[in-house]
PDB file of C-alpha atoms in Angstrom:
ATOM      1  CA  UNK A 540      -1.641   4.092  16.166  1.00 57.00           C
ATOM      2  CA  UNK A 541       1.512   2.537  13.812  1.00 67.00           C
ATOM      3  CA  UNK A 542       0.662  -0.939  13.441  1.00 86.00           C
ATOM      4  CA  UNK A 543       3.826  -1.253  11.731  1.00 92.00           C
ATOM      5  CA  UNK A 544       6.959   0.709  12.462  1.00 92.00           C
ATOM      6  CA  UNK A 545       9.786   1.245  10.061  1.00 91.00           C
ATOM      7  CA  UNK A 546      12.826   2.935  10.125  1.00 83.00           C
ATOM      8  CA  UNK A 547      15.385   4.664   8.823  1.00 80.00           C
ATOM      9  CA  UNK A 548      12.915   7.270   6.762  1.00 83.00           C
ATOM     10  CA  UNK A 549      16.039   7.546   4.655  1.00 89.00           C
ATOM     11  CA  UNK A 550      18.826   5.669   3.027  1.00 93.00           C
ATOM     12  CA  UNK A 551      21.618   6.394   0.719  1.00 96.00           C
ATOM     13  CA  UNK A 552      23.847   4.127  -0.099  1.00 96.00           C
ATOM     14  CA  UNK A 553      26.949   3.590  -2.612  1.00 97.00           C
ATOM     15  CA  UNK A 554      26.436   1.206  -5.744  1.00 97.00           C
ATOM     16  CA  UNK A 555      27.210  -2.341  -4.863  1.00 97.00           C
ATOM     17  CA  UNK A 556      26.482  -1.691  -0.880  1.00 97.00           C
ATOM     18  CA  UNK A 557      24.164  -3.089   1.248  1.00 96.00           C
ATOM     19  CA  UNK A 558      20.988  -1.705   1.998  1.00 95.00           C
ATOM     20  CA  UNK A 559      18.975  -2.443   5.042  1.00 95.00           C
ATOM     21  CA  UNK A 560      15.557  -0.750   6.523  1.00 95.00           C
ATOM     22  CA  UNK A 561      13.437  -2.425   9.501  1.00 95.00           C
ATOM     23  CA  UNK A 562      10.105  -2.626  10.594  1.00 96.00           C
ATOM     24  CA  UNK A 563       8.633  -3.782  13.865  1.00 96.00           C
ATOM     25  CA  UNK A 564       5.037  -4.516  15.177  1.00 95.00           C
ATOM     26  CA  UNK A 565       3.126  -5.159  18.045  1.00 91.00           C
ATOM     27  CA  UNK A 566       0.590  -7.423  17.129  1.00 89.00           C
ATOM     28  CA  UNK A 567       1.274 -11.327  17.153  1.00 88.00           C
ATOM     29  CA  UNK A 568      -1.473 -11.917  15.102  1.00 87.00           C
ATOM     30  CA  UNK A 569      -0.226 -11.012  12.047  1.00 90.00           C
ATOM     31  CA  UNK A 570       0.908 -13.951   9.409  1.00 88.00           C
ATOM     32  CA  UNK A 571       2.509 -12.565   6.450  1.00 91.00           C
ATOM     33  CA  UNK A 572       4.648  -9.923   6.204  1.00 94.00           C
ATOM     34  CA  UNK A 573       5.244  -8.047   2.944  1.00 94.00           C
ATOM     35  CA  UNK A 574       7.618  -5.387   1.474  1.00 96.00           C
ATOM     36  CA  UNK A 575       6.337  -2.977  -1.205  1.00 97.00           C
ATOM     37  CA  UNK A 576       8.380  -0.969  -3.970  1.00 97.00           C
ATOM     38  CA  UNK A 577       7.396   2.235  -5.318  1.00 97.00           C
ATOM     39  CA  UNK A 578       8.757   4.181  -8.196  1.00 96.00           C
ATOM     40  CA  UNK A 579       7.978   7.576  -8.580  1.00 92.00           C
ATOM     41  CA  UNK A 580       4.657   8.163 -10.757  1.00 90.00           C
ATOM     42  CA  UNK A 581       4.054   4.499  -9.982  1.00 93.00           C
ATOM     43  CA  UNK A 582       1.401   2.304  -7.373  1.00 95.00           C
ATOM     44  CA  UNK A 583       3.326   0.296  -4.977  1.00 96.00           C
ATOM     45  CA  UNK A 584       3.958  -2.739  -5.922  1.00 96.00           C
ATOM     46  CA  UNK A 585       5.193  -6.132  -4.242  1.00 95.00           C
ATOM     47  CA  UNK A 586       8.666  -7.466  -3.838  1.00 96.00           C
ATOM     48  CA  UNK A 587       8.521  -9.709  -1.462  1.00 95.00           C
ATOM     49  CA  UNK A 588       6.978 -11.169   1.549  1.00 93.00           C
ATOM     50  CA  UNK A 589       7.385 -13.680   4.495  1.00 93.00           C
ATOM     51  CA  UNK A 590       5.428 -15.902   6.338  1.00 90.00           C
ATOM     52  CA  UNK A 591       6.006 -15.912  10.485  1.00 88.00           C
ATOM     53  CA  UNK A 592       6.913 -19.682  10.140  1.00 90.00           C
ATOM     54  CA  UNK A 593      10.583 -19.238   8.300  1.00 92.00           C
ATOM     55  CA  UNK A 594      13.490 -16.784   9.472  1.00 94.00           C
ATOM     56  CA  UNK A 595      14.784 -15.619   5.938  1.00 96.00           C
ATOM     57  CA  UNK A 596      13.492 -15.722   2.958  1.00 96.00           C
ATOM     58  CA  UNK A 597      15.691 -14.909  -0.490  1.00 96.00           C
ATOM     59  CA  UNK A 598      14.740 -13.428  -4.061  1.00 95.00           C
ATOM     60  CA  UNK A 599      17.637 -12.650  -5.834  1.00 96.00           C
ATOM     61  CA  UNK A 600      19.134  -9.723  -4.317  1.00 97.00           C
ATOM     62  CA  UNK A 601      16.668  -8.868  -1.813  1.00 97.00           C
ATOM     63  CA  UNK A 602      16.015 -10.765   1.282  1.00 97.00           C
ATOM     64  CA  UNK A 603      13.805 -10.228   4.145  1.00 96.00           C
ATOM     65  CA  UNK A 604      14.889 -11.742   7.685  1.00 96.00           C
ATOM     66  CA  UNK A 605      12.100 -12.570  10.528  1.00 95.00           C
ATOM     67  CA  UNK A 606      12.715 -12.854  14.126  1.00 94.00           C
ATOM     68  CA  UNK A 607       9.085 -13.610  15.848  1.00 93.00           C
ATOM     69  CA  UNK A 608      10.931 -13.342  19.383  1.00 93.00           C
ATOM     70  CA  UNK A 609      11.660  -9.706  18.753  1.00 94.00           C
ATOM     71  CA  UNK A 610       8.416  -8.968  16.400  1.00 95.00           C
ATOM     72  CA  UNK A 611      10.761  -7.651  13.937  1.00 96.00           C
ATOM     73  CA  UNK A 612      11.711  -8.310  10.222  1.00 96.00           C
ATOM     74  CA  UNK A 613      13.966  -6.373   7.483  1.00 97.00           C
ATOM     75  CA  UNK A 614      14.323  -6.386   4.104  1.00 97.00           C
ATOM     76  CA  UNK A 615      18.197  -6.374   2.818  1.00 97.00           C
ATOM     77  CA  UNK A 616      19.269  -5.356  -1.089  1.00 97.00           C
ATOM     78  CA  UNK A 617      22.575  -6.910  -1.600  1.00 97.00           C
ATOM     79  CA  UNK A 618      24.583  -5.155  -4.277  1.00 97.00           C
ATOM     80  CA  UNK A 619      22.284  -2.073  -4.690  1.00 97.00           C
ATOM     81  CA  UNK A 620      22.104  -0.652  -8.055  1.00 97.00           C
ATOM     82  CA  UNK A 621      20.892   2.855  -8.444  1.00 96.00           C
ATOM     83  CA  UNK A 622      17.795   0.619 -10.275  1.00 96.00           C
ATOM     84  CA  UNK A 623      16.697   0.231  -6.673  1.00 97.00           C
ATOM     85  CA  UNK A 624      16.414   4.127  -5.982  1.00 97.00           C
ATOM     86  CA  UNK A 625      12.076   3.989  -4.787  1.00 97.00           C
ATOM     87  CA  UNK A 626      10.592   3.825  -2.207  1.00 96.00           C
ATOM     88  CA  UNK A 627      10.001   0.602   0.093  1.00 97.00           C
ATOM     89  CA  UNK A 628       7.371   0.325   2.690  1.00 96.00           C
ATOM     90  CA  UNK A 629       6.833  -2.917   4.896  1.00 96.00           C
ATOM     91  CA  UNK A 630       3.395  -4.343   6.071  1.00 95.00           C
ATOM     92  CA  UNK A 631       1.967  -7.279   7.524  1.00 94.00           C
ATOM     93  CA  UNK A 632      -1.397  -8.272   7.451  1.00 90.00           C
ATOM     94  CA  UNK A 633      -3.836 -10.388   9.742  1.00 74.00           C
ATOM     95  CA  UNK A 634      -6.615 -12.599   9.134  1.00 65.00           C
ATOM     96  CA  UNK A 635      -8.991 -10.021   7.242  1.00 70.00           C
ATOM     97  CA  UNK A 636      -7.324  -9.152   4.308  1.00 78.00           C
ATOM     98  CA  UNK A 637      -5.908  -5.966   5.266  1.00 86.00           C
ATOM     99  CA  UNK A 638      -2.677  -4.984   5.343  1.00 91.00           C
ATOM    100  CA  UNK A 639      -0.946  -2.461   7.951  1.00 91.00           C
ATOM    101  CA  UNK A 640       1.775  -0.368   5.986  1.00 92.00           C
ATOM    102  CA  UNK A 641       4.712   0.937   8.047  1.00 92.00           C
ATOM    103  CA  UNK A 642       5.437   4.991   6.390  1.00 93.00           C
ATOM    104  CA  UNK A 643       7.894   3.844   3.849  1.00 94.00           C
ATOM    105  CA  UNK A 644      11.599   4.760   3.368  1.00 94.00           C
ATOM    106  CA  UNK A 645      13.113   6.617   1.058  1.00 94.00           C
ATOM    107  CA  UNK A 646      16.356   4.969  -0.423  1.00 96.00           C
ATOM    108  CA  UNK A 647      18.719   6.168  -3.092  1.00 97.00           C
ATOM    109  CA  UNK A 648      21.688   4.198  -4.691  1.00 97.00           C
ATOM    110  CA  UNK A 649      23.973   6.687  -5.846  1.00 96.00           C
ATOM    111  CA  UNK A 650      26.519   5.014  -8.335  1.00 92.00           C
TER     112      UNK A 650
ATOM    113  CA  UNK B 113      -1.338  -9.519 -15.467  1.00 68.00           C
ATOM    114  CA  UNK B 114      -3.808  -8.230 -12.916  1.00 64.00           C
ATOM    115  CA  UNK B 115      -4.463  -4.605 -13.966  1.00 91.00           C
ATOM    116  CA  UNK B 116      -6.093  -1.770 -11.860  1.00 96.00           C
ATOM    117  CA  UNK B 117      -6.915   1.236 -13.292  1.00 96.00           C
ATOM    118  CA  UNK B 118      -7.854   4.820 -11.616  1.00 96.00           C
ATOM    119  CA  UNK B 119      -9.654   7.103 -13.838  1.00 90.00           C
ATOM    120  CA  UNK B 120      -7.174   9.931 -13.678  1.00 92.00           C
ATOM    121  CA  UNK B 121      -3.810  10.771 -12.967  1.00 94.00           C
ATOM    122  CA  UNK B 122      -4.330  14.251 -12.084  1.00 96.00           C
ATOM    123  CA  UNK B 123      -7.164  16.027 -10.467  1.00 97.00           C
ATOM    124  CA  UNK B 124      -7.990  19.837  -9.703  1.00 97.00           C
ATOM    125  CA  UNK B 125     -10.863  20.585  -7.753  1.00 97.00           C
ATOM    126  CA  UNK B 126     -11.993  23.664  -5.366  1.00 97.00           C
ATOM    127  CA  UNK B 127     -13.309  23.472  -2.093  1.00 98.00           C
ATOM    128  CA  UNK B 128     -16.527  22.151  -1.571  1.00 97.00           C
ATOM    129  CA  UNK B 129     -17.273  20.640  -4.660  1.00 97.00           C
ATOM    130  CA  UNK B 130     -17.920  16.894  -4.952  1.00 97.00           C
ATOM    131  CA  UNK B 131     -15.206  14.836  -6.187  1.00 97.00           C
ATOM    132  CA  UNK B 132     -15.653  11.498  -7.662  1.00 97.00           C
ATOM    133  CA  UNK B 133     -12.267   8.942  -7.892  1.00 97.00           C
ATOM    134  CA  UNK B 134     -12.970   6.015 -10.067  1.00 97.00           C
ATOM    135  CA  UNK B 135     -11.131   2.900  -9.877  1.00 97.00           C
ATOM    136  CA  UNK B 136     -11.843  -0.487 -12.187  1.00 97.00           C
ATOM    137  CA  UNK B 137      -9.982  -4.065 -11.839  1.00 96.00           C
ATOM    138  CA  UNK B 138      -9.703  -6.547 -14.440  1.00 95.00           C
ATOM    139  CA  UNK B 139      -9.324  -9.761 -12.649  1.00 90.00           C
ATOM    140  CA  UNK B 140     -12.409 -10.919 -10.352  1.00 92.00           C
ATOM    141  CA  UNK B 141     -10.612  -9.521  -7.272  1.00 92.00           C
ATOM    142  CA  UNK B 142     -13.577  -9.839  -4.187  1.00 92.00           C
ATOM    143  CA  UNK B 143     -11.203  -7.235  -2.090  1.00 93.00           C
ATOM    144  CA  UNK B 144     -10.871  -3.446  -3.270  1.00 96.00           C
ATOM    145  CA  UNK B 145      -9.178  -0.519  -1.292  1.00 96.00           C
ATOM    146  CA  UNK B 146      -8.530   3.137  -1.348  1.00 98.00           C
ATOM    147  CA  UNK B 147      -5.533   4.661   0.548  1.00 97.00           C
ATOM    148  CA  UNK B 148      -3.924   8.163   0.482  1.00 97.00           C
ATOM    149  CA  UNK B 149      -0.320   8.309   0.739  1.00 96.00           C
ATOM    150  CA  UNK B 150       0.984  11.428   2.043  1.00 94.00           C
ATOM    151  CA  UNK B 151       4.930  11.956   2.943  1.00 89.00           C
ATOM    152  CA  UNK B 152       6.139  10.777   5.873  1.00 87.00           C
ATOM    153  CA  UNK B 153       2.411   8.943   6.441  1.00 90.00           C
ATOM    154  CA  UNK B 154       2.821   6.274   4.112  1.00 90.00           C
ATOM    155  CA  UNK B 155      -0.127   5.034   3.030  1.00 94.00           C
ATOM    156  CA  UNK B 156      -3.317   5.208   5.093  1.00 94.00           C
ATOM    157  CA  UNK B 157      -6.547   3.101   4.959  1.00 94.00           C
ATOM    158  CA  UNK B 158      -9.401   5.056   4.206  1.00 97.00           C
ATOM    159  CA  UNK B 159     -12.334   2.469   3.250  1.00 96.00           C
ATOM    160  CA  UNK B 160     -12.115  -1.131   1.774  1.00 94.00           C
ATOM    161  CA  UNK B 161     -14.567  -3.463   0.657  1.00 95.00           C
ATOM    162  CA  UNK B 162     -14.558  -7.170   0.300  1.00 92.00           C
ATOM    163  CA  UNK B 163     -17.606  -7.723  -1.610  1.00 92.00           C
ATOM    164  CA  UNK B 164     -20.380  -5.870  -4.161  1.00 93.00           C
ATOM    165  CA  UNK B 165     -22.198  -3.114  -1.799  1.00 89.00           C
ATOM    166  CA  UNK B 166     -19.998  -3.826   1.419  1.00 91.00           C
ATOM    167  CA  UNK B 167     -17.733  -1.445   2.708  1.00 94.00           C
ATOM    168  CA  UNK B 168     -15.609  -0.831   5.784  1.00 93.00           C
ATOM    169  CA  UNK B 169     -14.225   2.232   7.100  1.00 94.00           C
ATOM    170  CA  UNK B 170     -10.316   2.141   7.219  1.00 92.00           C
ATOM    171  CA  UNK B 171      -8.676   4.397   9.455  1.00 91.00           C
ATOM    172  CA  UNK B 172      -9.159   7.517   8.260  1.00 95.00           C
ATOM    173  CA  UNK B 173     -12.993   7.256   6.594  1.00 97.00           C
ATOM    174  CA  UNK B 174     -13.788  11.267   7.575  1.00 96.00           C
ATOM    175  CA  UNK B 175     -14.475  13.169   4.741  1.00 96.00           C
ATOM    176  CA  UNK B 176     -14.652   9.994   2.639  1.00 98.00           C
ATOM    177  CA  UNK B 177     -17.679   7.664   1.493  1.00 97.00           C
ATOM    178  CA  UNK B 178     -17.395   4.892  -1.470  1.00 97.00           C
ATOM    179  CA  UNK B 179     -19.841   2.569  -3.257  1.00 97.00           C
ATOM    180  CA  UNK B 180     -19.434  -0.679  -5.096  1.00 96.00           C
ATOM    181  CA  UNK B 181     -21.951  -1.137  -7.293  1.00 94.00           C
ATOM    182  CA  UNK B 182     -20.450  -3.985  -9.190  1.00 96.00           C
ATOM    183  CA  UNK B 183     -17.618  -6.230  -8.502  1.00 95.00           C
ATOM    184  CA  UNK B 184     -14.804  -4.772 -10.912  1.00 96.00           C
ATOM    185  CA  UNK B 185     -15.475  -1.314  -9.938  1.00 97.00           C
ATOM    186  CA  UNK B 186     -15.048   0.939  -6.415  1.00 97.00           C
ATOM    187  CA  UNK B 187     -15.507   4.823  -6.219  1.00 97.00           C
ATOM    188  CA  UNK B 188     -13.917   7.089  -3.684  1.00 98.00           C
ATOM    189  CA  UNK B 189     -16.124  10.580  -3.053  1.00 98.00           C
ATOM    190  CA  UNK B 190     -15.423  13.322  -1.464  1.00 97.00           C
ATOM    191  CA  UNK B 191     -18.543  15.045  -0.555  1.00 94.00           C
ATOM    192  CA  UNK B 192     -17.514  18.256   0.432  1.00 97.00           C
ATOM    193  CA  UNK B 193     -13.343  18.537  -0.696  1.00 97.00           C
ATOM    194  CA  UNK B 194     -11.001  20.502   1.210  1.00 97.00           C
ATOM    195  CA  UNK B 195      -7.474  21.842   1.350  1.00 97.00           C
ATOM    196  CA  UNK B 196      -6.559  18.632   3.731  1.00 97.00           C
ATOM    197  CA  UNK B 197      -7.837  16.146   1.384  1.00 98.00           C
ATOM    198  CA  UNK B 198      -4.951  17.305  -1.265  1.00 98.00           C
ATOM    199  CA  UNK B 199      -3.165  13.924  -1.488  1.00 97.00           C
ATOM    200  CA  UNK B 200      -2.253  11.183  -3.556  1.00 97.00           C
ATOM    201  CA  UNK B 201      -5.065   8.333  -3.543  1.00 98.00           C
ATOM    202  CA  UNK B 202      -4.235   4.814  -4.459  1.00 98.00           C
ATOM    203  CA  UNK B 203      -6.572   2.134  -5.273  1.00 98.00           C
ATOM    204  CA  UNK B 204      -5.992  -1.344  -5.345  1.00 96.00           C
ATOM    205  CA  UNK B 205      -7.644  -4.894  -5.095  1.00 95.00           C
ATOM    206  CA  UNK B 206      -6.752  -8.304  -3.925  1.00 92.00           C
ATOM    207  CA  UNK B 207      -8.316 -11.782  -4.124  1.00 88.00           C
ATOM    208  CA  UNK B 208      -9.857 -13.456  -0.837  1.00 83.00           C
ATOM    209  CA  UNK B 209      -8.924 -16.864   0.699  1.00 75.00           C
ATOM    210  CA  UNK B 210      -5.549 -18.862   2.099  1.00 67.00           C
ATOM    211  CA  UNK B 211      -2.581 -17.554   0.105  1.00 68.00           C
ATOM    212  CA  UNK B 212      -3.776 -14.831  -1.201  1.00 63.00           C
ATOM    213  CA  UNK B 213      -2.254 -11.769   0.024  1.00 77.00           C
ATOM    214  CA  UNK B 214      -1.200  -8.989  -2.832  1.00 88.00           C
ATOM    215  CA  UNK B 215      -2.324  -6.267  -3.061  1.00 92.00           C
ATOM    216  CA  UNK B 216      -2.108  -5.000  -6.889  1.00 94.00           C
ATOM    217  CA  UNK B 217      -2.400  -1.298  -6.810  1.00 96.00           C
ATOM    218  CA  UNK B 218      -3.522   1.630  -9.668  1.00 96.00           C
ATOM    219  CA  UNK B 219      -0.806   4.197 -10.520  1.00 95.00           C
ATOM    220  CA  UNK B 220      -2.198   6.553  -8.501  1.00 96.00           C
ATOM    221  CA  UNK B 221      -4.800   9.697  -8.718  1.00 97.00           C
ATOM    222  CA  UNK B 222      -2.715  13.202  -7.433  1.00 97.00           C
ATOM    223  CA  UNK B 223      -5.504  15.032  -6.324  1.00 98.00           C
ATOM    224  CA  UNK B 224      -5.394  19.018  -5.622  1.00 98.00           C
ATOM    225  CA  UNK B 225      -8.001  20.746  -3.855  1.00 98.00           C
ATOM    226  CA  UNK B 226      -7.590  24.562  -4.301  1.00 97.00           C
TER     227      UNK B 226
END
């Protein structure tokens, strides 16, 4: 079963647009919530993540927001560049150092 | 930098035979992990292991065993490979305690099993 549901599978999006993908989950006990980036030939790597106790967190152009009521979070790139064409997966982890990874999204930044 | 390492990039191998994915970390991490990442199934647990000569099965440890032998180092094997196990495997590692969450992963072994 999906610990960790994301959607769309797919973005495209115009230079200097927004882009925005989503995740849920089910289980409350999970305390940090991360979002990966993957290049092609590359290992996933980390971008950013949240802890359950803020709504929003900011790193330059990419912020993720948090709503615990709703068990949902999202991770939004602000003036994509096609720099930001990979791969992003969300996760979120519980006490045991695992983390569950939603099945990634695809999103492309065409100039 | 944390680096982790897998010993190849690219892997042939025919059914049945006995495939052996390496995978070496440079910086003390107590947590190591294989996943396969397969599209449209992101990436999948298949074992982890948080300390020299434990392991625990992920969720999909069929087909799979691994051994950790010494801290730096944990080996995925296939014992038997087949057509289903073509994939891309990642390793990666991660430190234990409060605050420490990343996981730093290898670039990645493409595996094809003919």
């Amino acid at each position: 079963q999906q610990q960790v549901k994301q959607s769309p599978q797919s973005l495209i999006v115009q230079k200097g647009g927004i882009s925005i993908i989503n995740c849920a989950y089910e289980n409350t006990a999970f305390d940090y919530f991360p979002w990966y980036q993957q290049f092609p030939g590359k290992g996933p790597a980390l971008l950013i993540a949240i802890r359950p106790d803020v709504s929003e967190k900011k790193e330059g152009r990419f912020t993720i927001s948090f709503n615990k009521s709703a068990k949902q979070f999202s991770l939004h790139i602000m003036d994509s560049q096609p720099g930001d064409s990979a791969t992003y997966f969300c996760a979120a982890k519980a006490g045991n150092n695992r983390l569950a990874f939603g099945k990634g999204n695809q999103v492309v930044v065409i100039p | 930098d944390v680096k982790v390492t897998q010993s190849s990039r690219y892997l042939v191998k025919r059914t049945g035979e006995k495939v052996f994915l390496e995978c070496v970390q440079d910086m003390d991490h107590e947590n190591m992990f294989w996943y396969r990442q397969d599209p449209g199934l992101g990436l999948r647990l298949i074992y982890f292991s948080y300390d020299v000569k434990m392991k625990e099965k992920g969720d999909i440890p069929e087909g799979y065993s691994v051994s950790r032998e010494k801290k730096e180092r944990f080996s995925l094997i296939l014992e038997s490979a087949s057509t289903n196990q073509t994939s891309m495997y990642l390793c990666a590692s991660s430190q234990t305690g409060t605050g420490y969450n990343e996981q730093f992963f290898g670039p990645g072994t493409r595996l094809t099993v003919l």
